Amino acid sequence: MNKWKRLMLSGVLSGMMVFVAACGGGNKAGGNDAEGESASELSGEVIMDGSSTVYPIAEAAAEEYMAEQPNVKVSVGMSGTGGGFEKFSKGESDFSNASRPIKEEEKQAAAANDIEFQEFQLAYDGLSVVVNKENDWVDYLTVDELKKMWTEDGKEKKWSDIRSGWPDEEIQFFSPGHDSGTYDYFDEVILEGKEMVKTAQLSEDDNILVRGVEGDRYAIGYFGYAYYLENKDKLKIVPIDAGNGPIEPTNETIETGKYTPLSRPLFTYVNVKSLKEKPQVYDYMEFLLETAGDLAEEVGYVRLPEEKYKEQLETLQGLK
Amino acid sequence: MDKLLVSKRMKGRLVQNAILQAIFFFATVLGLIALMLLLSHVVMQAIGWLDGDFLNNFPSRRPEEAGMKSGLIGSLWLMMIVAPVSFILGVGTAIYLEEYALKNRFTAFIQTNISNLTGVPSIVFGLLGLTIFVRELGLGRSVLAAGLTMSLLVFPVIVVAAQEAIRAVPQQLREASYAMGATKWQTICRVVLPAALPGMLTGAILALSRAVGETAPLVVLGIPTFIAYLPSGVLDTFTVMPLQIYNWTGRPQEEFQHVAAAGIVVLLGFLIMMNSVAVLIRNKFQKRF
C-alpha cells in the first residue's frame, strides 16, 4: 500500500514537471547564437524597470521591438520610479524609467557604484485637474487658487473660500499616493513643498480617483492625462490659468508647453556602460527614441516635438 | 417549584437560541453573498475576453491581444520551487519541534518566532529576499530567487498546520510502534507522518494559495511585468499572474478591466486545480485511524 501511494505522488509531480518543461522549451529553439547569420540580428537581454506611469510606453516599445528582434529578451518591470533607481544605481538594470528627474541622492548612489547614466525624455504627460460632471460653477482655476485649495492650513476647505459665489460646501480631495511620481510632481509645482490637505483621499490606483471624483458633486482630483482621456464623458476638466489665460490640457497644448505648470516629461535613464558594451541595449534605445512618439500617443500620453527626438538621437550617437 | 422556574426561563432561552442562530446564519450568508457578488462580477466582466488567445498570448499594450501566457507559465515555475521547498522546510521544522526538541526556553523561543512570522507583512519578506537571494547569493531576478523568497513567506503557515497535525496523532500509535521495536525515525516516518499527512496538506494548500496570489514581495524583488518569452530554467527571469492582473487593473483603458477580470478567472482556475491535486492526495491518505 505504501508503494501505491508513493507511485501516485511521484506520478502527479512528474506530470506537472513534464507540463512545465514542455511549455518552457518552445522558445529556446530559435537559438541564442545569432552571430555569423546576419549583422543586424541581435540577442541577449535588455532589463528595464521603474515608473509604472512610463510602463505602458515601455511595454509598447518592448512588444514592437521583440517583433523586430525576436532573439533579444526585453523585460519591463514596474517597481516605481524610486524602486527603479534603487536597482539601477546598483547596476541591476539597463534602463530605469522615471516620471520625475533623478534626485540628488539617487545620483550619488549611482556614482558610488561607478554607474554612469544618460537621461532621455520619451514623452509628456499632462496632469489633469478634474471635477464632477455636475459641477457647474468651476470654469477654470488659477495656479494660486489650486495652491490655496490643496495646501493644508488647519481650516475646513469650502468651495466658497476659493472664489465668492461658489457653493458653501466642503471640497472633497482625491490625489495619487505619496509613492507616485505624479504626487511628487504636483507637490513640487503646486504645493511647493507644503503639506497637502489632510482630508485628501490618496490612492495608488488612478482608476479609484476617477471613481471618487465621479461619485461626489463637490470633489476635485488630479491624475495623469491618459486617465482623463479615457473618462472624458464622466468627468469635467478644469482649465488652468498660469497667468496667460485658462488653458485646457490637450495633445497640442501639452506638446507645445502652453499647458503649464502641470505638463511633465517622462524619462528613461540608461546605463552608459550597457549602452557601450551591449549592442542590443544601444539598438533598443535607438528604437525607443524613434518610436516613442507614436507609441506614447497610442497609450494616452503626448509626443515630444519632433526635433527633441532628433536631438536626443544625436546625443545617443555621441555616446556609442 | 423547580418546574415552574424552568418553564419560566425556557422561553427566554429559546428566544436567545433563535437569535444567536439567526446571527450565525447571517454571518455565513453575508460572506457567501459577498463572494458570489464578487465572483459573478468578475466572471461577467471576463466573458468574451477569456479565450484560447488569452492563454496563448504574451502581454500587449492592445487589450484585445493581451494574454497571460508568460504569467501562467511563470506561476507554474514558481510553484515548482515553492511547493517542495516550503513543504520540506515546514514539515521538517514541525517534526523537529514536535518530536525531537526538548521543551525548554529555546524551543519556546523558536515557537514564538515562527508564530509571529505568519503575521509579518509580505513586503518585508520581499526586502529579505532582495538582500539575500537576489543580491548576496547573486541569483538575480530569477525563478529560484523568487521561489525561495516565497517559500520563506509561506513556510510558517505550513509549520503551524503540520505541528497541529502531528499533535493530533494519538500517543498510543507511537507507543505501539516503539513496542514493536521500531526506532524513533522509523516511528516518525512510518506511523506519525502518514497519519498526520492530511492535516499537513491542508496547511500546504493554504500556504500555496497565498504564494500564488502574492504580488508585493515580487515587486520588491524586481520581477518584471512585461515578458514576452518563457523561462527555460530556474535561473531565468519570469513573471507571474498577480503582477499581470495588478498592471491591468491600474490601466486607464476600460478594456483592460475586462482583461484583468479574465486574468483573475484564470488565476482562480489555477488555484482550484492546484488545490484539487492536494485534496486528491489528502483523500488517498485519509481514513488512517
Coordinates of C-alpha atoms in Angstrom, one line a residue:
Chain A
M1 CA 0.0 0.0 0.0
N2 CA 2.9 2.3 0.7
K3 CA 4.3 1.8 -2.8
W4 CA 1.0 2.7 -4.4
K5 CA 0.9 6.0 -2.5
R6 CA 4.4 6.8 -3.5
L7 CA 3.7 5.9 -7.1
M8 CA 0.7 8.2 -7.1
L9 CA 2.6 11.1 -5.6
S10 CA 5.6 10.8 -7.9
G11 CA 3.2 10.4 -10.8
V12 CA 1.4 13.7 -10.0
L13 CA 4.7 15.5 -9.5
S14 CA 6.4 14.3 -12.7
G15 CA 3.2 15.0 -14.6
M16 CA 3.5 18.6 -13.5
M17 CA 7.1 18.8 -14.4
V18 CA 6.6 17.5 -17.9
F19 CA 4.0 20.1 -18.4
V20 CA 6.2 22.9 -17.3
A21 CA 9.2 21.6 -19.3
A22 CA 7.1 21.3 -22.4
C23 CA 5.8 24.8 -22.1
G24 CA 9.1 26.3 -21.3
G25 CA 11.2 24.6 -24.0
G26 CA 9.4 26.0 -27.1
N27 CA 11.1 29.4 -27.2
K28 CA 14.6 28.2 -26.9
A29 CA 14.5 26.6 -30.3
G30 CA 15.3 29.9 -32.1
G31 CA 18.8 29.7 -30.6
N32 CA 20.7 32.4 -28.9
D33 CA 23.7 32.5 -31.3
A34 CA 22.8 35.0 -33.9
E35 CA 26.5 35.5 -34.7
G36 CA 27.5 34.9 -38.3
E37 CA 24.0 34.8 -39.6
S38 CA 23.3 38.5 -40.2
A39 CA 24.9 41.5 -38.6
S40 CA 21.5 43.1 -37.8
E41 CA 20.2 40.2 -35.8
L42 CA 20.9 40.8 -32.1
S43 CA 20.5 38.7 -29.0
G44 CA 20.9 39.0 -25.3
E45 CA 18.9 40.7 -22.5
V46 CA 17.6 44.2 -22.0
I47 CA 16.4 44.9 -18.5
M48 CA 14.1 47.8 -17.9
D49 CA 12.5 48.7 -14.7
G50 CA 11.0 51.8 -12.9
S51 CA 7.9 54.0 -13.0
S52 CA 4.5 52.5 -13.5
T53 CA 3.5 55.7 -15.3
V54 CA 6.1 55.1 -18.0
Y55 CA 5.3 51.4 -18.1
P56 CA 2.7 51.5 -20.9
I57 CA 5.1 53.2 -23.2
A58 CA 7.9 50.8 -22.3
E59 CA 5.6 47.8 -22.7
A60 CA 4.5 49.0 -26.2
A61 CA 8.1 49.6 -27.2
A62 CA 9.2 46.2 -25.9
E63 CA 6.4 44.5 -27.7
E64 CA 7.2 46.2 -31.0
Y65 CA 11.0 45.7 -30.6
M66 CA 10.7 42.0 -30.0
A67 CA 8.7 41.6 -33.2
E68 CA 11.7 43.1 -35.0
Q69 CA 14.4 41.3 -32.9
P70 CA 12.9 38.1 -31.6
N71 CA 16.1 36.9 -30.0
V72 CA 16.5 39.9 -27.7
K73 CA 14.8 39.3 -24.4
V74 CA 13.4 42.6 -23.2
S75 CA 11.8 42.6 -19.8
V76 CA 10.0 45.6 -18.2
G77 CA 9.3 45.9 -14.5
M78 CA 7.2 48.4 -12.6
S79 CA 8.9 48.9 -9.2
G80 CA 8.1 52.6 -9.3
T81 CA 10.4 55.5 -10.0
G82 CA 12.2 55.3 -6.7
G83 CA 12.4 51.5 -6.6
G84 CA 13.7 51.5 -10.2
F85 CA 16.5 53.9 -9.4
E86 CA 17.5 51.8 -6.4
K87 CA 18.1 48.9 -8.6
F88 CA 19.6 51.0 -11.4
S89 CA 22.2 52.5 -9.1
K90 CA 23.4 49.0 -8.2
G91 CA 23.8 48.1 -11.9
E92 CA 21.0 45.7 -11.9
S93 CA 19.1 47.2 -14.7
D94 CA 20.0 48.7 -18.1
F95 CA 17.1 51.2 -18.1
S96 CA 15.3 53.0 -15.3
N97 CA 12.0 54.6 -16.3
A98 CA 11.1 57.7 -14.3
S99 CA 8.1 60.1 -14.1
R100 CA 10.4 62.8 -12.5
P101 CA 14.0 63.7 -12.9
I102 CA 16.6 61.8 -10.9
K103 CA 17.1 63.1 -7.3
E104 CA 20.5 64.2 -6.0
E105 CA 20.8 61.3 -3.6
E106 CA 19.9 58.9 -6.3
K107 CA 22.7 60.4 -8.4
Q108 CA 25.1 59.9 -5.6
A109 CA 24.1 56.3 -5.1
A110 CA 24.8 55.7 -8.7
A111 CA 28.1 57.5 -8.6
A112 CA 29.1 55.4 -5.5
N113 CA 28.8 52.3 -7.6
D114 CA 30.5 53.8 -10.7
I115 CA 27.3 53.8 -12.7
E116 CA 27.3 56.4 -15.4
F117 CA 23.9 57.2 -16.8
Q118 CA 22.3 59.3 -19.5
E119 CA 18.8 60.9 -19.3
F120 CA 16.4 60.7 -22.2
Q121 CA 12.9 62.1 -22.5
L122 CA 10.3 59.9 -24.1
A123 CA 7.0 61.8 -23.9
Y124 CA 4.9 64.3 -22.0
D125 CA 2.1 63.7 -19.5
G126 CA -0.3 66.5 -18.6
L127 CA -1.6 66.2 -15.1
S128 CA -5.3 66.8 -15.5
V129 CA -7.3 68.5 -12.8
V130 CA -10.9 67.3 -12.9
V131 CA -14.2 67.9 -11.1
N132 CA -17.5 66.2 -11.0
K133 CA -19.7 66.3 -14.2
E134 CA -22.4 68.1 -12.3
N135 CA -20.1 70.8 -11.0
D136 CA -21.5 73.8 -12.9
W137 CA -19.6 76.6 -11.1
V138 CA -15.9 75.9 -11.8
D139 CA -15.0 77.4 -15.2
Y140 CA -11.2 77.5 -14.6
L141 CA -8.7 77.6 -11.7
T142 CA -5.7 79.8 -11.4
V143 CA -2.4 78.3 -10.0
D144 CA -2.9 80.4 -6.9
E145 CA -6.4 79.0 -6.4
L146 CA -5.1 75.5 -6.8
K147 CA -2.4 76.2 -4.2
K148 CA -4.9 77.7 -1.8
M149 CA -7.2 74.7 -2.2
W150 CA -4.7 71.9 -1.8
T151 CA -2.4 73.2 0.9
E152 CA -3.2 72.3 4.5
D153 CA -3.9 75.4 6.7
G154 CA -5.8 73.8 9.5
K155 CA -9.2 75.1 8.3
E156 CA -12.0 73.2 6.6
K157 CA -11.9 73.8 2.9
K158 CA -15.1 75.1 1.2
W159 CA -15.7 76.0 -2.4
S160 CA -16.9 79.4 -1.3
D161 CA -13.5 80.1 0.3
I162 CA -11.8 79.7 -3.1
R163 CA -14.0 82.2 -5.0
S164 CA -17.0 84.0 -3.8
G165 CA -20.3 82.9 -5.3
W166 CA -19.2 79.2 -5.3
P167 CA -21.3 76.9 -3.1
D168 CA -20.8 76.8 0.7
E169 CA -19.9 73.1 0.6
E170 CA -16.8 71.2 1.7
I171 CA -14.4 70.2 -1.0
Q172 CA -13.6 66.5 -1.4
F173 CA -10.0 66.0 -2.5
F174 CA -8.7 63.0 -4.4
S175 CA -4.9 62.6 -5.0
P176 CA -2.4 59.9 -6.1
G177 CA -0.5 58.4 -3.2
H178 CA 2.8 59.6 -1.8
D179 CA 4.9 56.9 -3.6
S180 CA 3.9 58.1 -7.1
G181 CA 5.9 60.4 -9.2
T182 CA 2.6 62.2 -10.0
Y183 CA 2.2 63.2 -6.4
D184 CA 5.9 64.3 -6.3
Y185 CA 5.3 66.5 -9.3
F186 CA 2.2 68.1 -8.0
D187 CA 3.9 68.6 -4.7
E188 CA 6.7 70.4 -6.4
V189 CA 4.8 72.7 -8.7
I190 CA 1.6 73.4 -6.8
L191 CA 2.3 72.7 -3.1
E192 CA 5.9 73.8 -3.3
G193 CA 6.9 71.5 -0.5
K194 CA 4.0 72.5 1.8
E195 CA 1.7 69.9 3.3
M196 CA -1.3 68.6 1.3
V197 CA -4.7 68.9 2.8
K198 CA -5.2 66.2 5.4
T199 CA -8.7 65.3 4.2
A200 CA -7.4 64.3 0.8
Q201 CA -8.1 60.7 -0.1
L202 CA -5.0 59.1 -1.5
S203 CA -4.8 56.1 -3.8
E204 CA -2.1 54.5 -5.9
D205 CA -4.7 53.4 -8.4
D206 CA -5.8 56.3 -10.6
N207 CA -9.0 54.4 -11.5
I208 CA -10.1 54.8 -7.9
L209 CA -9.5 58.5 -8.1
V210 CA -11.6 58.7 -11.2
R211 CA -14.4 56.8 -9.5
G212 CA -14.1 59.1 -6.4
V213 CA -14.5 62.3 -8.4
E214 CA -17.2 60.8 -10.5
G215 CA -19.3 60.0 -7.4
D216 CA -19.2 63.3 -5.5
R217 CA -20.5 66.6 -6.7
Y218 CA -18.1 68.6 -4.6
A219 CA -15.0 66.6 -5.4
I220 CA -11.8 67.6 -7.1
G221 CA -8.9 65.4 -8.1
Y222 CA -5.9 65.2 -10.4
F223 CA -4.1 62.4 -12.3
G224 CA -2.3 61.5 -15.5
Y225 CA -3.7 62.7 -18.8
A226 CA -4.4 59.2 -20.0
Y227 CA -6.9 58.6 -17.2
Y228 CA -8.7 61.8 -18.2
L229 CA -8.8 60.9 -21.9
E230 CA -10.4 57.5 -21.1
N231 CA -13.0 59.1 -18.8
K232 CA -13.8 62.3 -20.7
D233 CA -17.5 61.7 -20.7
K234 CA -17.6 61.0 -16.9
L235 CA -15.6 64.0 -15.7
K236 CA -15.2 67.7 -16.2
I237 CA -11.8 69.0 -17.0
V238 CA -10.6 72.2 -15.3
P239 CA -8.6 74.6 -17.4
I240 CA -5.6 76.0 -15.6
D241 CA -4.6 79.7 -15.6
A242 CA -1.0 80.3 -15.0
G243 CA -1.1 83.9 -16.0
N244 CA -1.8 83.6 -19.7
G245 CA -5.5 82.8 -19.5
P246 CA -7.1 79.4 -18.8
I247 CA -5.6 76.5 -20.8
E248 CA -7.2 73.1 -21.1
P249 CA -4.9 70.1 -21.4
T250 CA -4.9 68.7 -25.0
N251 CA -2.3 67.0 -27.1
E252 CA -1.5 70.3 -28.6
T253 CA -1.3 72.5 -25.5
I254 CA 0.8 69.8 -23.7
E255 CA 3.2 69.3 -26.6
T256 CA 3.8 73.0 -27.2
G257 CA 4.2 73.6 -23.5
K258 CA 1.3 76.0 -23.3
Y259 CA -0.3 73.9 -20.6
T260 CA 1.9 74.9 -17.7
P261 CA 2.8 74.2 -15.0
L262 CA 1.2 70.8 -15.0
S263 CA 2.8 69.1 -18.0
R264 CA 5.7 67.0 -17.2
P265 CA 8.2 65.0 -19.2
L266 CA 8.5 61.2 -18.8
F267 CA 12.1 59.9 -18.7
T268 CA 14.2 56.8 -19.1
Y269 CA 17.7 56.7 -17.7
V270 CA 20.1 54.4 -19.5
N271 CA 23.3 52.9 -18.1
V272 CA 26.1 54.2 -20.3
K273 CA 28.2 51.1 -19.8
S274 CA 25.4 48.9 -21.0
L275 CA 25.0 51.2 -23.9
K276 CA 28.6 50.8 -24.9
E277 CA 29.1 47.1 -24.2
K278 CA 25.7 45.6 -25.2
P279 CA 24.7 46.3 -28.8
Q280 CA 21.1 45.2 -28.1
V281 CA 20.8 48.0 -25.4
Y282 CA 22.1 50.6 -27.8
D283 CA 19.8 49.3 -30.5
Y284 CA 16.8 49.3 -28.2
M285 CA 17.5 52.9 -27.0
E286 CA 17.6 54.0 -30.7
F287 CA 14.3 52.1 -31.3
L288 CA 12.8 53.8 -28.3
L289 CA 13.6 57.3 -29.5
E290 CA 12.4 56.5 -33.0
T291 CA 9.0 55.1 -31.9
A292 CA 8.3 56.7 -28.5
G293 CA 6.2 59.5 -30.0
D294 CA 3.7 57.3 -31.8
L295 CA 3.6 54.7 -29.1
A296 CA 3.1 57.3 -26.4
E297 CA 0.0 58.7 -28.2
E298 CA -1.3 55.2 -28.6
V299 CA -1.3 54.6 -24.9
G300 CA -2.6 58.0 -23.9
Y301 CA 0.4 60.3 -23.5
V302 CA 1.7 63.1 -25.7
R303 CA 4.6 63.1 -28.1
L304 CA 7.6 65.4 -27.7
P305 CA 8.2 67.9 -30.6
E306 CA 10.0 66.0 -33.4
E307 CA 13.3 68.0 -33.0
K308 CA 13.6 66.8 -29.4
Y309 CA 13.7 63.2 -30.5
K310 CA 16.3 64.1 -33.2
E311 CA 18.4 66.0 -30.7
Q312 CA 18.3 63.0 -28.4
L313 CA 19.2 60.6 -31.2
E314 CA 22.3 62.7 -31.8
T315 CA 23.2 62.6 -28.1
L316 CA 22.8 58.8 -28.3
Q317 CA 25.1 58.6 -31.3
G318 CA 27.7 60.6 -29.4
L319 CA 27.7 58.0 -26.6
K320 CA 28.5 55.0 -28.8
Chain B
M1 CA -41.2 24.9 42.2
D2 CA -38.3 23.8 40.1
K3 CA -40.5 23.1 37.2
L4 CA -42.1 26.5 37.4
L5 CA -38.6 28.1 37.2
V6 CA -37.6 26.0 34.2
S7 CA -40.7 26.8 32.3
K8 CA -40.4 30.5 33.1
R9 CA -36.9 30.6 31.8
M10 CA -37.4 28.3 28.9
K11 CA -39.0 30.9 26.7
G12 CA -36.2 33.3 27.1
R13 CA -33.6 30.7 26.4
L14 CA -35.4 29.5 23.3
V15 CA -35.6 33.1 22.0
Q16 CA -31.9 33.6 22.8
N17 CA -31.1 30.4 20.9
A18 CA -33.1 31.5 17.9
I19 CA -31.5 34.9 17.9
L20 CA -28.0 33.5 18.0
Q21 CA -28.8 31.0 15.3
A22 CA -30.0 33.8 13.1
I23 CA -26.9 35.9 13.8
F24 CA -24.6 33.0 12.8
F25 CA -26.6 32.1 9.8
F26 CA -26.5 35.8 8.8
A27 CA -22.7 35.8 9.2
T28 CA -22.4 32.7 6.9
V29 CA -24.7 34.1 4.3
L30 CA -23.1 37.5 4.3
G31 CA -19.7 36.1 3.5
L32 CA -21.2 33.9 0.8
I33 CA -23.2 36.7 -0.8
A34 CA -20.1 38.9 -0.9
L35 CA -18.1 36.1 -2.5
M36 CA -20.9 35.4 -5.0
L37 CA -21.3 39.0 -5.9
L38 CA -17.5 39.4 -6.4
L39 CA -17.2 36.2 -8.5
S40 CA -20.2 36.9 -10.6
H41 CA -19.0 40.4 -11.3
V42 CA -15.6 39.2 -12.3
V43 CA -16.9 36.4 -14.4
M44 CA -19.4 38.7 -16.2
Q45 CA -16.6 41.1 -16.9
A46 CA -14.4 38.3 -18.2
I47 CA -16.9 36.8 -20.6
G48 CA -15.8 37.3 -24.1
W49 CA -12.3 38.1 -23.1
L50 CA -11.3 34.7 -21.7
D51 CA -10.4 32.5 -24.7
G52 CA -7.6 30.4 -26.1
D53 CA -5.8 33.5 -27.3
F54 CA -5.8 34.9 -23.9
L55 CA -3.9 31.9 -22.6
N56 CA -1.7 31.8 -25.6
N57 CA -0.6 35.4 -26.0
F58 CA 2.1 37.4 -24.3
P59 CA 1.3 40.8 -22.6
S60 CA 0.5 43.5 -25.0
R61 CA -0.5 47.2 -25.0
R62 CA -3.5 46.3 -27.0
P63 CA -6.2 44.9 -24.7
E64 CA -7.5 42.5 -27.5
E65 CA -4.1 41.0 -27.9
A66 CA -3.0 41.0 -24.3
G67 CA -2.6 37.5 -22.9
M68 CA -1.4 35.7 -19.9
K69 CA 1.0 33.0 -21.2
S70 CA 4.1 34.3 -19.5
G71 CA 2.3 34.8 -16.3
L72 CA 0.6 31.4 -16.2
I73 CA 3.8 29.5 -17.0
G74 CA 5.8 31.7 -14.7
S75 CA 3.4 31.0 -11.8
L76 CA 3.7 27.3 -12.6
W77 CA 7.5 27.5 -12.4
L78 CA 7.3 29.5 -9.2
M79 CA 5.1 26.8 -7.6
M80 CA 7.6 24.1 -8.7
I81 CA 10.1 25.7 -6.4
V82 CA 7.8 26.9 -3.6
A83 CA 5.8 23.7 -3.2
P84 CA 8.7 21.3 -2.5
V85 CA 10.9 23.8 -0.7
S86 CA 8.3 25.2 1.7
F87 CA 6.8 21.8 2.3
I88 CA 10.1 20.1 3.2
L89 CA 11.2 23.1 5.3
G90 CA 7.9 23.4 7.0
V91 CA 7.3 19.7 7.8
G92 CA 11.0 19.3 8.8
T93 CA 10.6 22.1 11.3
A94 CA 7.4 20.8 12.6
I95 CA 8.8 17.3 13.1
Y96 CA 11.8 18.7 15.0
L97 CA 9.7 20.9 17.2
E98 CA 7.1 18.2 18.0
E99 CA 9.2 15.0 18.1
Y100 CA 12.7 15.9 18.9
A101 CA 13.0 19.3 20.6
L102 CA 13.2 19.4 24.4
K103 CA 10.5 21.5 26.0
N104 CA 12.8 24.3 27.1
R105 CA 13.1 28.1 26.7
F106 CA 14.9 27.8 23.5
T107 CA 12.2 25.8 21.9
A108 CA 9.6 28.2 23.2
F109 CA 11.6 31.0 21.7
I110 CA 11.6 29.3 18.3
Q111 CA 8.0 28.5 18.6
T112 CA 7.0 32.1 19.3
N113 CA 9.1 33.4 16.5
I114 CA 7.5 31.1 14.0
S115 CA 4.0 32.0 15.1
N116 CA 5.0 35.7 14.8
L117 CA 6.4 35.2 11.3
T118 CA 3.0 34.3 10.0
G119 CA 2.0 37.9 10.8
V120 CA 4.9 39.7 9.2
P121 CA 3.8 41.7 6.1
S122 CA 4.8 40.1 2.9
I123 CA 6.7 43.1 1.7
V124 CA 9.2 42.5 4.5
F125 CA 9.9 39.1 3.0
G126 CA 10.4 40.8 -0.3
L127 CA 13.1 43.0 1.2
L128 CA 14.7 40.0 2.8
G129 CA 14.7 38.1 -0.5
L130 CA 16.1 41.1 -2.4
T131 CA 19.0 41.3 0.0
I132 CA 19.8 37.7 0.5
F133 CA 18.8 35.8 -2.6
V134 CA 18.9 38.4 -5.4
R135 CA 22.0 40.3 -4.2
E136 CA 24.1 38.3 -1.7
L137 CA 23.7 35.0 -3.4
G138 CA 23.6 36.6 -6.8
L139 CA 20.6 34.7 -8.1
G140 CA 19.2 37.8 -9.8
R141 CA 15.5 38.2 -10.6
S142 CA 15.2 34.5 -11.2
V143 CA 12.6 31.9 -10.6
L144 CA 14.8 30.4 -8.0
A145 CA 15.3 33.7 -6.0
A146 CA 11.6 34.4 -6.1
G147 CA 10.7 30.8 -5.2
L148 CA 13.0 30.8 -2.2
T149 CA 11.6 34.1 -1.0
M150 CA 8.0 32.9 -1.4
S151 CA 8.9 29.7 0.4
L152 CA 10.2 31.7 3.4
L153 CA 7.0 33.7 3.3
V154 CA 4.6 30.7 3.4
F155 CA 6.7 28.2 5.4
P156 CA 5.4 29.4 8.9
V157 CA 1.9 28.6 7.8
I158 CA 2.9 25.0 6.9
V159 CA 4.9 24.7 10.2
V160 CA 1.9 25.6 12.3
A161 CA -0.5 23.4 10.4
A162 CA 1.9 20.5 10.4
Q163 CA 2.5 20.8 14.2
E164 CA -1.2 20.7 14.8
A165 CA -1.4 17.6 12.6
I166 CA 1.4 15.8 14.4
R167 CA 0.0 16.7 17.8
A168 CA -3.3 15.2 16.8
V169 CA -1.7 11.8 16.2
P170 CA -2.6 9.6 19.2
Q171 CA 0.2 8.9 21.5
Q172 CA -0.8 5.2 21.6
L173 CA 0.2 4.8 17.9
R174 CA 3.8 5.9 18.7
E175 CA 3.9 3.6 21.8
A176 CA 2.6 0.7 19.8
S177 CA 5.4 1.3 17.2
Y178 CA 8.1 1.5 19.9
A179 CA 6.7 -1.7 21.4
M180 CA 7.2 -3.4 18.1
G181 CA 10.9 -2.4 18.3
A182 CA 10.8 0.5 15.9
T183 CA 13.3 3.3 16.2
K184 CA 12.3 6.9 16.6
W185 CA 12.9 7.7 13.0
Q186 CA 11.0 4.6 11.9
T187 CA 8.1 5.6 14.1
I188 CA 8.0 9.1 12.7
C189 CA 8.4 8.1 9.1
R190 CA 6.0 5.1 9.1
V191 CA 3.5 5.9 11.7
V192 CA 3.3 9.6 12.6
L193 CA 3.8 11.2 9.2
P194 CA 1.3 9.1 7.3
A195 CA -1.3 9.8 10.0
A196 CA -0.5 13.5 10.0
L197 CA -0.3 14.0 6.3
P198 CA -3.9 15.0 5.6
G199 CA -3.5 17.9 8.1
M200 CA -0.2 18.9 6.7
L201 CA -1.6 19.0 3.2
T202 CA -4.4 21.3 4.4
G203 CA -1.7 23.7 5.6
A204 CA 0.2 23.3 2.3
I205 CA -3.0 24.2 0.4
L206 CA -3.4 27.4 2.4
A207 CA 0.3 28.2 2.0
L208 CA 0.5 27.7 -1.7
S209 CA -2.7 29.6 -2.3
R210 CA -1.2 32.5 -0.6
A211 CA 2.1 32.2 -2.5
V212 CA 0.4 32.1 -5.9
G213 CA -1.6 35.2 -5.2
E214 CA 1.2 37.4 -3.7
T215 CA 2.3 40.5 -5.6
A216 CA 4.1 42.8 -3.2
P217 CA 7.3 40.8 -2.5
L218 CA 7.8 40.1 -6.2
V219 CA 7.5 43.8 -7.0
V220 CA 10.2 44.4 -4.4
L221 CA 12.4 41.7 -5.8
G222 CA 12.1 43.5 -9.2
I223 CA 10.3 40.7 -11.0
P224 CA 9.3 42.2 -14.3
T225 CA 5.8 42.6 -15.5
F226 CA 6.3 42.6 -19.3
I227 CA 8.0 39.4 -20.5
A228 CA 7.3 38.0 -23.9
Y229 CA 9.4 34.8 -23.6
L230 CA 9.2 31.8 -21.3
P231 CA 11.8 30.8 -18.7
S232 CA 13.9 27.7 -19.7
G233 CA 15.4 27.1 -16.3
V234 CA 15.2 28.2 -12.7
L235 CA 17.8 30.9 -13.2
D236 CA 15.8 32.7 -15.9
T237 CA 13.6 35.8 -15.3
F238 CA 9.9 35.3 -15.4
T239 CA 6.7 37.0 -14.4
V240 CA 3.6 35.8 -12.5
M241 CA -0.2 36.1 -12.9
P242 CA -0.9 38.5 -10.0
L243 CA 1.6 41.0 -11.5
Q244 CA -0.2 41.0 -14.8
I245 CA -3.6 41.5 -13.1
Y246 CA -2.1 44.3 -10.9
N247 CA -0.9 46.0 -14.0
W248 CA -4.1 45.6 -16.0
T249 CA -6.4 46.9 -13.2
G250 CA -4.3 50.1 -13.0
R251 CA -4.6 50.9 -16.7
P252 CA -6.8 53.8 -17.8
Q253 CA -8.5 52.0 -20.7
E254 CA -11.8 50.4 -19.8
E255 CA -11.0 47.3 -21.9
F256 CA -8.1 46.4 -19.6
Q257 CA -10.5 46.0 -16.8
H258 CA -12.0 43.1 -18.8
V259 CA -8.6 41.7 -19.4
A260 CA -7.9 41.9 -15.7
A261 CA -11.1 40.1 -15.0
A262 CA -10.2 37.3 -17.4
G263 CA -6.8 37.1 -15.6
I264 CA -8.5 36.8 -12.3
V265 CA -10.6 33.9 -13.6
V266 CA -7.5 32.1 -14.9
L267 CA -5.8 32.7 -11.5
L268 CA -8.8 31.3 -9.7
G269 CA -8.9 28.3 -12.0
F270 CA -5.2 27.7 -11.4
L271 CA -5.7 27.8 -7.7
I272 CA -8.6 25.4 -7.8
M273 CA -6.6 22.9 -9.9
M274 CA -3.6 23.1 -7.6
N275 CA -5.8 22.6 -4.6
S276 CA -7.7 19.7 -6.0
V277 CA -4.4 17.9 -6.6
A278 CA -3.6 18.4 -2.9
V279 CA -7.2 17.3 -1.9
L280 CA -6.8 14.2 -4.1
I281 CA -3.6 13.2 -2.3
R282 CA -5.2 14.0 1.0
N283 CA -8.2 11.8 0.4
K284 CA -5.9 9.0 -0.6
F285 CA -4.2 9.2 2.8
Q286 CA -7.2 9.8 5.0
K287 CA -9.1 7.2 6.9
R288 CA -5.9 6.2 8.7
F289 CA -7.3 5.9 12.2

